[in-house]
Structures are given as C-alpha cells and as structure tokens.
CSV table of N, CA, C and O in Angstrom, one decimal:
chain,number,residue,atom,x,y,z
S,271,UNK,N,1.7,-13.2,-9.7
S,271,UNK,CA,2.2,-12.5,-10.9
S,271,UNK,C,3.6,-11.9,-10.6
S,271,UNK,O,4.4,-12.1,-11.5
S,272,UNK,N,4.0,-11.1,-9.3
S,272,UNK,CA,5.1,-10.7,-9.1
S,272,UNK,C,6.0,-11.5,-9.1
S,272,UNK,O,7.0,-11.1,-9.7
S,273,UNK,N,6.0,-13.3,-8.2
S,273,UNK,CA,6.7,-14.0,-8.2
S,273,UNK,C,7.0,-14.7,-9.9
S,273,UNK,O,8.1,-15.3,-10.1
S,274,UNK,N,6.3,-14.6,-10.7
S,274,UNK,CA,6.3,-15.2,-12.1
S,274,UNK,C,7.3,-14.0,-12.7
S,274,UNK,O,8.2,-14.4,-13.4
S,275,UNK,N,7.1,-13.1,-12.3
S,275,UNK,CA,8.0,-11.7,-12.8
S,275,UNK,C,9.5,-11.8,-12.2
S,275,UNK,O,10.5,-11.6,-12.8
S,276,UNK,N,9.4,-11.9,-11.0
S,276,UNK,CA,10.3,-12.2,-10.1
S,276,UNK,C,11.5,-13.4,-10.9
S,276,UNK,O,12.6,-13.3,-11.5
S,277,UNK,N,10.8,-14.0,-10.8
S,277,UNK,CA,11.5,-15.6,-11.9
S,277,UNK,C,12.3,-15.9,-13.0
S,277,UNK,O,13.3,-16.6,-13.2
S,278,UNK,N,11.1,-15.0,-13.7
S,278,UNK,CA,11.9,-14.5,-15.2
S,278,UNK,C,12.9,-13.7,-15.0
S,278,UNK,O,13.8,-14.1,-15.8
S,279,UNK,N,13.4,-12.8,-14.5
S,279,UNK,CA,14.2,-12.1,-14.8
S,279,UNK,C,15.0,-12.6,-13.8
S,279,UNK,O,15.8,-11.7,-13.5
S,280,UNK,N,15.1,-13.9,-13.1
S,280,UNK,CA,16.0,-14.8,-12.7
S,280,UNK,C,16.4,-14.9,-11.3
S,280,UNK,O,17.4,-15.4,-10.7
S,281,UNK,N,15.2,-14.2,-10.8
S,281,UNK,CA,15.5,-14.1,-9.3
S,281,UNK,C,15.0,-15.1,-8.3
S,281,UNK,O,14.2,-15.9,-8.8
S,282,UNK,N,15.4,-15.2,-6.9
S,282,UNK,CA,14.4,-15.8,-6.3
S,282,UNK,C,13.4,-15.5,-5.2
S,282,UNK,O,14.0,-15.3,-4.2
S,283,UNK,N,12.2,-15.3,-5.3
S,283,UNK,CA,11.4,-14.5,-4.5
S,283,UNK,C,11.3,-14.9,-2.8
S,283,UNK,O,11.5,-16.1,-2.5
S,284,UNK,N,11.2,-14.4,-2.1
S,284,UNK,CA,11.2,-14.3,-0.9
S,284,UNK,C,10.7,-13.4,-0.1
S,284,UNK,O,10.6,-12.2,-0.3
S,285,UNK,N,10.2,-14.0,1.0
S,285,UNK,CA,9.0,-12.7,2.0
S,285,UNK,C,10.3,-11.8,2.5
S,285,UNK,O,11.3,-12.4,2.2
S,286,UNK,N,10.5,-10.5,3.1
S,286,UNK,CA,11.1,-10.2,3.6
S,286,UNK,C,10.5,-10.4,5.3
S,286,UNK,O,9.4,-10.7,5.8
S,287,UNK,N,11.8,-10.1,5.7
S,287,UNK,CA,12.3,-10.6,7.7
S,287,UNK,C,10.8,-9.8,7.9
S,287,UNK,O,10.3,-8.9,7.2
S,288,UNK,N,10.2,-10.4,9.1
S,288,UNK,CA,8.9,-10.0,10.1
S,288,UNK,C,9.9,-8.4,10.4
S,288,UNK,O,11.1,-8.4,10.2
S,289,UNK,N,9.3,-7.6,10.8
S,289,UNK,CA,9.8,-6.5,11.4
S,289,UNK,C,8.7,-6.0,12.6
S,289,UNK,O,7.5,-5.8,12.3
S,290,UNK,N,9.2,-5.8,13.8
S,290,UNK,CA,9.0,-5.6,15.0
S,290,UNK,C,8.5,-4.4,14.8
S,290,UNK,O,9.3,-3.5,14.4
S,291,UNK,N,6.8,-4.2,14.9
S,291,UNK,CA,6.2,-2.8,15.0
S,291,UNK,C,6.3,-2.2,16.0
S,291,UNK,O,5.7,-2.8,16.8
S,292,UNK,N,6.8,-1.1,16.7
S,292,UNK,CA,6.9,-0.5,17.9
S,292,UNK,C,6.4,0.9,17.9
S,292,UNK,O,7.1,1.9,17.5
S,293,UNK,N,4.8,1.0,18.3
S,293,UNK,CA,4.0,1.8,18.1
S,293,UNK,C,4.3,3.1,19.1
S,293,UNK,O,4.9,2.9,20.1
S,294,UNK,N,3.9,3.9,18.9
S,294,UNK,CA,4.8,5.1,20.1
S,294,UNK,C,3.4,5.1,21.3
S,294,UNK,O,2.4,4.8,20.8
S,295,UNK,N,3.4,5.4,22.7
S,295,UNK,CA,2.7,5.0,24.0
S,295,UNK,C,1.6,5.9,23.6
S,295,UNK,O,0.6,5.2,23.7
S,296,UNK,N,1.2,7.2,23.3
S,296,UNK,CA,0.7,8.1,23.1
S,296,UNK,C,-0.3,7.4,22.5
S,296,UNK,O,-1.4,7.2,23.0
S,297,UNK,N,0.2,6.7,21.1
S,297,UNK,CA,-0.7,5.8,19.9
S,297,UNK,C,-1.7,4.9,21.2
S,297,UNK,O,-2.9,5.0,21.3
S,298,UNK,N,-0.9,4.2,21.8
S,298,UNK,CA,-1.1,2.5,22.4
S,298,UNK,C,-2.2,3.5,23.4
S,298,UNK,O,-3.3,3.4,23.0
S,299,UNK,N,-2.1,4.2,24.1
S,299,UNK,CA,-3.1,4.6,25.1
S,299,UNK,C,-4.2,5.5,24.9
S,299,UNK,O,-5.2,5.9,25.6
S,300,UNK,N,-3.8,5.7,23.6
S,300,UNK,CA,-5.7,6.5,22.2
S,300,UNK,C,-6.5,5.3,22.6
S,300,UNK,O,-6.1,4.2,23.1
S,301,UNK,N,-8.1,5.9,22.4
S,301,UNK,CA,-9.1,4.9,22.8
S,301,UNK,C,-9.6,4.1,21.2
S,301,UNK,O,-9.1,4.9,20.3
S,302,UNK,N,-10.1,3.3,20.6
S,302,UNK,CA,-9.2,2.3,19.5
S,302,UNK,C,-9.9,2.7,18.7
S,302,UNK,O,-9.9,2.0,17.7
S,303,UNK,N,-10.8,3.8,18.7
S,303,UNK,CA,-11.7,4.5,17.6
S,303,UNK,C,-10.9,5.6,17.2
S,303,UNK,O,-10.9,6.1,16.1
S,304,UNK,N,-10.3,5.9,18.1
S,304,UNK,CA,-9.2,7.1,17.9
S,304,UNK,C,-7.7,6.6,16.9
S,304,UNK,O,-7.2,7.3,16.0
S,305,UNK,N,-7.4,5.3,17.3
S,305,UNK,CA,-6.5,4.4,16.9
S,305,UNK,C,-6.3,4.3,15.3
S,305,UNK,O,-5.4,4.6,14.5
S,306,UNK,N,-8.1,3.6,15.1
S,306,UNK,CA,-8.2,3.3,14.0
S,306,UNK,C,-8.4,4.6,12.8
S,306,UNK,O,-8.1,4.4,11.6
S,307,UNK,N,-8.8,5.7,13.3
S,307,UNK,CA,-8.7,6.6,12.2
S,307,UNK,C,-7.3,7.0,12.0
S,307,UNK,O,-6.8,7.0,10.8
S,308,UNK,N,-6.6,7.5,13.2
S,308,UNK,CA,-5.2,7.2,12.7
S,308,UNK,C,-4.5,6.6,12.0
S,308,UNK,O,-3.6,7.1,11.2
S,309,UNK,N,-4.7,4.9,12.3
S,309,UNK,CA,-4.5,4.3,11.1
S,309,UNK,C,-5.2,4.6,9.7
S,309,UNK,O,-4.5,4.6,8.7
S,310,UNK,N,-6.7,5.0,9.7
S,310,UNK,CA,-6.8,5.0,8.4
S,310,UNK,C,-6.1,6.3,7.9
S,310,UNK,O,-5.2,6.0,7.2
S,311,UNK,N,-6.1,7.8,8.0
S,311,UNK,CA,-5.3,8.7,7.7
S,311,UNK,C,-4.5,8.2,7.3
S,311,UNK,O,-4.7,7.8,6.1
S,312,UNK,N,-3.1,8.0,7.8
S,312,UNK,CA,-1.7,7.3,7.8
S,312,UNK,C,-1.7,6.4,6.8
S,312,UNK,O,-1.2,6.7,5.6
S,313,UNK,N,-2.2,5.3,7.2
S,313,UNK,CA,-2.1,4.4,6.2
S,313,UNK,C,-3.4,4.4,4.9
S,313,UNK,O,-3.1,4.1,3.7
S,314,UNK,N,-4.3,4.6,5.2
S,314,UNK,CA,-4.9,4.4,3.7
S,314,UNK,C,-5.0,5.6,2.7
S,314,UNK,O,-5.1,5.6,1.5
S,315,UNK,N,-4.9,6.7,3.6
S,315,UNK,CA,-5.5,7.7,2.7
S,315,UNK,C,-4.1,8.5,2.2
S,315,UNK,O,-4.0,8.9,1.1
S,316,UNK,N,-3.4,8.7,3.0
S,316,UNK,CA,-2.0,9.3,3.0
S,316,UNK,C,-1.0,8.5,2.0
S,316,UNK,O,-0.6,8.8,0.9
S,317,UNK,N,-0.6,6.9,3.0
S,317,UNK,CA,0.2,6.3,2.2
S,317,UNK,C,-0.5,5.7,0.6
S,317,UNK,O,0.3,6.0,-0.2
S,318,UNK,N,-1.4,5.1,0.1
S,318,UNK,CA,-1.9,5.2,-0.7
S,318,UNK,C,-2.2,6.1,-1.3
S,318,UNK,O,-2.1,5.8,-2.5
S,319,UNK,N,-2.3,6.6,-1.2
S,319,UNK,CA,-2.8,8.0,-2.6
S,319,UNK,C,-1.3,8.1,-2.8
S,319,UNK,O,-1.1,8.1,-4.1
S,320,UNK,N,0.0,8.2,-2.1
S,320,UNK,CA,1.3,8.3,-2.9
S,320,UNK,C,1.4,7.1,-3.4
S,320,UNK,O,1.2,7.1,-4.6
S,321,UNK,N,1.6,5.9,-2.9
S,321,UNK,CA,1.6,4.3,-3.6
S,321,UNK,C,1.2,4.5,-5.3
S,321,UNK,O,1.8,4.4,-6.4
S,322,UNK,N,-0.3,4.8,-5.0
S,322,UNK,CA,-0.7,4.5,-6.6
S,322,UNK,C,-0.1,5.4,-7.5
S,322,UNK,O,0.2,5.2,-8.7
S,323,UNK,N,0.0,6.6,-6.7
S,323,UNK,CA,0.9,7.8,-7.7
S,323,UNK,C,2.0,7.2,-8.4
S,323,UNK,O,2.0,6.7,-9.6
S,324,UNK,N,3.0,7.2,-7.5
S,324,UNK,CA,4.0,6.1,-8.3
S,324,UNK,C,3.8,5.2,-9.1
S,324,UNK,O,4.4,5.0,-10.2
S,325,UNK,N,2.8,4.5,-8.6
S,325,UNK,CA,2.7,2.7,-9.5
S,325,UNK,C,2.3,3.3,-10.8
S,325,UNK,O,2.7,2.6,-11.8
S,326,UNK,N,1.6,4.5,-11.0
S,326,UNK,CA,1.1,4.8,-12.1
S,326,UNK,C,1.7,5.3,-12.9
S,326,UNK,O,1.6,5.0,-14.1
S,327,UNK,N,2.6,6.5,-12.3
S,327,UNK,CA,3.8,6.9,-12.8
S,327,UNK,C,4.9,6.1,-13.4
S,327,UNK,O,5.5,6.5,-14.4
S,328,UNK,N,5.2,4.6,-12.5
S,328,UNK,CA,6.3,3.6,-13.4
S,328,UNK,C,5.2,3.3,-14.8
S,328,UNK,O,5.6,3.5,-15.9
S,329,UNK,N,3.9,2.8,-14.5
S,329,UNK,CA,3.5,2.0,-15.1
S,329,UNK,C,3.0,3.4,-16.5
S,329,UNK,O,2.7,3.1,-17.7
S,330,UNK,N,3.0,4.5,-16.1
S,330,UNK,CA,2.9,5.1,-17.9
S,330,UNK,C,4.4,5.0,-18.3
S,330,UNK,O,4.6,4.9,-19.5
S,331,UNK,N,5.6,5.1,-17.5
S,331,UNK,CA,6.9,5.1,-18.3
S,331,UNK,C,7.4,3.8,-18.8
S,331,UNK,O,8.5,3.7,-19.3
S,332,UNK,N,6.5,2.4,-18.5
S,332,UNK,CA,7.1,1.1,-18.4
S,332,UNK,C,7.1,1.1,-19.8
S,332,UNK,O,6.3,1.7,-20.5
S,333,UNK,N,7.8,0.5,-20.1
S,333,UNK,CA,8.3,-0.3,-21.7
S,333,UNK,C,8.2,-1.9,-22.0
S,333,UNK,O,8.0,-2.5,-23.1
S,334,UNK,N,8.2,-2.6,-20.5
S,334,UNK,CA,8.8,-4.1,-20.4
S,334,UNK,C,7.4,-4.6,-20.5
S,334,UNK,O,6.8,-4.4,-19.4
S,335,UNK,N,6.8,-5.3,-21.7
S,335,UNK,CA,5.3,-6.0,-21.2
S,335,UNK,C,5.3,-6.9,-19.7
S,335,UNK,O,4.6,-6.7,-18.7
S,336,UNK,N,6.0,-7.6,-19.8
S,336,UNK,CA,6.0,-8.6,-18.4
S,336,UNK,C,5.5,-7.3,-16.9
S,336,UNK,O,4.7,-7.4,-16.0
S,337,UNK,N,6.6,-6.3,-17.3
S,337,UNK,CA,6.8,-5.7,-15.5
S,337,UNK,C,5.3,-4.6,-15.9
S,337,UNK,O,4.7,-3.9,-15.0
S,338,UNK,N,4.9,-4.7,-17.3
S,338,UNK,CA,3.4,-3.8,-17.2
S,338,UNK,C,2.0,-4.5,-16.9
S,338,UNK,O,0.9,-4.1,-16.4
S,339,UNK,N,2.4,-5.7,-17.3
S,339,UNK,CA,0.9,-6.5,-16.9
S,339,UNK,C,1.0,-6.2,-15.0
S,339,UNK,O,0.1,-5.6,-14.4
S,340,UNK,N,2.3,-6.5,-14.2
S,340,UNK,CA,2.3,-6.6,-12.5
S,340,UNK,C,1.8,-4.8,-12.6
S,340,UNK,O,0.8,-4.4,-12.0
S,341,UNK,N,2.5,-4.1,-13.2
S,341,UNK,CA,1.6,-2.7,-13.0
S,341,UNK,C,0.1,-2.8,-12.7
S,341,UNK,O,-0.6,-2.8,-11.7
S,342,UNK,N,-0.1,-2.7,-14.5
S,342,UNK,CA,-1.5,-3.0,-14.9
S,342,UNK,C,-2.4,-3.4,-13.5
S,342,UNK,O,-3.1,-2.6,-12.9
S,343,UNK,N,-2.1,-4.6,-13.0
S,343,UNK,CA,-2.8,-5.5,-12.1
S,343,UNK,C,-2.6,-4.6,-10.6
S,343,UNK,O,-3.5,-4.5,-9.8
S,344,UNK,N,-1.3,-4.2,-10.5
S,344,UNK,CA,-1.7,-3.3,-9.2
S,344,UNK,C,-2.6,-2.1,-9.3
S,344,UNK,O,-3.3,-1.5,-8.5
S,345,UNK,N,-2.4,-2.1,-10.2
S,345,UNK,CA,-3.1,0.2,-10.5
S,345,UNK,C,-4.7,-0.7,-10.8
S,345,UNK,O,-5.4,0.2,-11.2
S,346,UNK,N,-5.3,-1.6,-10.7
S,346,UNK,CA,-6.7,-2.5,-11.2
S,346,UNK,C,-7.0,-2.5,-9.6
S,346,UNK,O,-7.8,-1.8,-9.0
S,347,UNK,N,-6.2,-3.3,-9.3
S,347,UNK,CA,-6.6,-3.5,-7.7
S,347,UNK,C,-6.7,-2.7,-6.9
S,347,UNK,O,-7.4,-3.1,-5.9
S,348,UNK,N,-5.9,-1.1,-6.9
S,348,UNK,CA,-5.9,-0.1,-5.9
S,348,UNK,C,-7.5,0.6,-6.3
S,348,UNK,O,-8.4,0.7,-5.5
S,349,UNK,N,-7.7,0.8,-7.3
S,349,UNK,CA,-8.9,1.1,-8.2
S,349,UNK,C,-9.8,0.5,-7.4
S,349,UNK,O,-10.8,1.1,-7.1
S,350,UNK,N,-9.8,-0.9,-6.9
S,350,UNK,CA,-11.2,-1.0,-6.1
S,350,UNK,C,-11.2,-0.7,-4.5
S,350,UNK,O,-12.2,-0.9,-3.8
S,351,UNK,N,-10.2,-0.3,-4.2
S,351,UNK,CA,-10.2,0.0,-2.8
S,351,UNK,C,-9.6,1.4,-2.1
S,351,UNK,O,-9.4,1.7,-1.0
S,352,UNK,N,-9.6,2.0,-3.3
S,352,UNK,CA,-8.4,3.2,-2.8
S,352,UNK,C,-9.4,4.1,-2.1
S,352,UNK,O,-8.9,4.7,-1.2
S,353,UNK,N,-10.6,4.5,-2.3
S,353,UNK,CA,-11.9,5.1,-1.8
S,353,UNK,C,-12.2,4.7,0.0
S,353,UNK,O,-12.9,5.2,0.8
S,354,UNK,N,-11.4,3.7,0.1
S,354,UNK,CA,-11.8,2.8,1.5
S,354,UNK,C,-11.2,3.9,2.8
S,354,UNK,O,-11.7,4.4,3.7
S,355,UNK,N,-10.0,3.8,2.3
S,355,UNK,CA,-9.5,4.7,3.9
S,355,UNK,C,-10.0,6.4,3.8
S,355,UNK,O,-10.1,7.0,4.8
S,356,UNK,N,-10.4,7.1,2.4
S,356,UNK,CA,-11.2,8.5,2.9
S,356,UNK,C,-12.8,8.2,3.4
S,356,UNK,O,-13.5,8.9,4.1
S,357,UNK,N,-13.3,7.0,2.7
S,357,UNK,CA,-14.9,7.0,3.2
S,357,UNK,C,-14.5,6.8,5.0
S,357,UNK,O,-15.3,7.4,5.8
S,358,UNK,N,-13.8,6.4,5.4
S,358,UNK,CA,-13.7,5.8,6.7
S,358,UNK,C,-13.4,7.1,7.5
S,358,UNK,O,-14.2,7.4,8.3
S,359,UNK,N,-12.1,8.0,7.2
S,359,UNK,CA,-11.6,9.3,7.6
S,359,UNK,C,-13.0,10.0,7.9
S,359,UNK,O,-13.4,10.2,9.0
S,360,UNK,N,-13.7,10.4,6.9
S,360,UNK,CA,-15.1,11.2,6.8
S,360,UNK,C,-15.9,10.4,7.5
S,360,UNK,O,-16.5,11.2,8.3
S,361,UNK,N,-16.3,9.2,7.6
S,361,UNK,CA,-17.4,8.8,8.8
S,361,UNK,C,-17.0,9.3,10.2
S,361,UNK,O,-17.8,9.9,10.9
S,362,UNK,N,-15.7,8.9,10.6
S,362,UNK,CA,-15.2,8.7,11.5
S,362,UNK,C,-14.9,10.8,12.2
S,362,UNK,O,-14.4,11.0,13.3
C-alpha cells in the first residue's frame, strides 16, 4: 500500500541503509529476561503508544483519499497489537 502511494505521487520506493545497532554494555550484560522487558517498555509500550498517536492525529487531519486509506490501514493494524508490549510489561 505505501509503495502504491509511494508511486503515485511519483516517487521511487526504497528500503533505507541497514543501520548498525550499538546497544550500550550495561543493556548487553542484563540477564535476557531483563533485556526483553526493556525492550518491551521502550519499544512497544512507549514507542508505540506515541506512533499511533501521531498516525491518528495525521490520519483525522488527512484530506488525500490515497495517503488516508495507508493511514486507515496502519491505525487497523496497530489496533491488533498495540495491547502486546503492556500485556508483556505487566507479566513480566
């Protein structure tokens, strides 16, 4: 959908460059249960909950049918998973 969006308005899509993760030693020497809730905090429950904010925020101000269906379809998709990184925080 994004590349189809991407297209039309005449671009050409492309992965961006691999980027070298360089995790800090403190992170790398946590035991990987420790790891992973970190990760989930950080990344699912933190960065996500702002992600969708946004998407939602473009996608009530969008005007462009084309760039509202790639909304639509992201703000659908976070909808089934955005619950995943606090269930995990809370087990954990």
């Amino acid at each position: 959908l994004c590349v189809a969006l991407c297209e039309a308005l005449g671009g050409t899509p492309l992965f961006p460059e691999p980027l070298e993760l360089r995790e800090p030693e403190a992170y790398l020497r946590a035991p990987a249960a420790e790891r992973a809730c970190h990760t989930a905090i950080a990344m699912l429950c933190v960065n996500e909950t702002l992600s969708v904010a946004f998407i939602e925020d473009l996608r009530a101000r969008c005007s462009d049918p084309a760039v509202r269906r790639v909304l639509d379809a992201t703000v659908a998709d976070e909808d089934t998973h955005r619950a995943f990184g606090w269930a995990y925080a809370e087990k954990a």
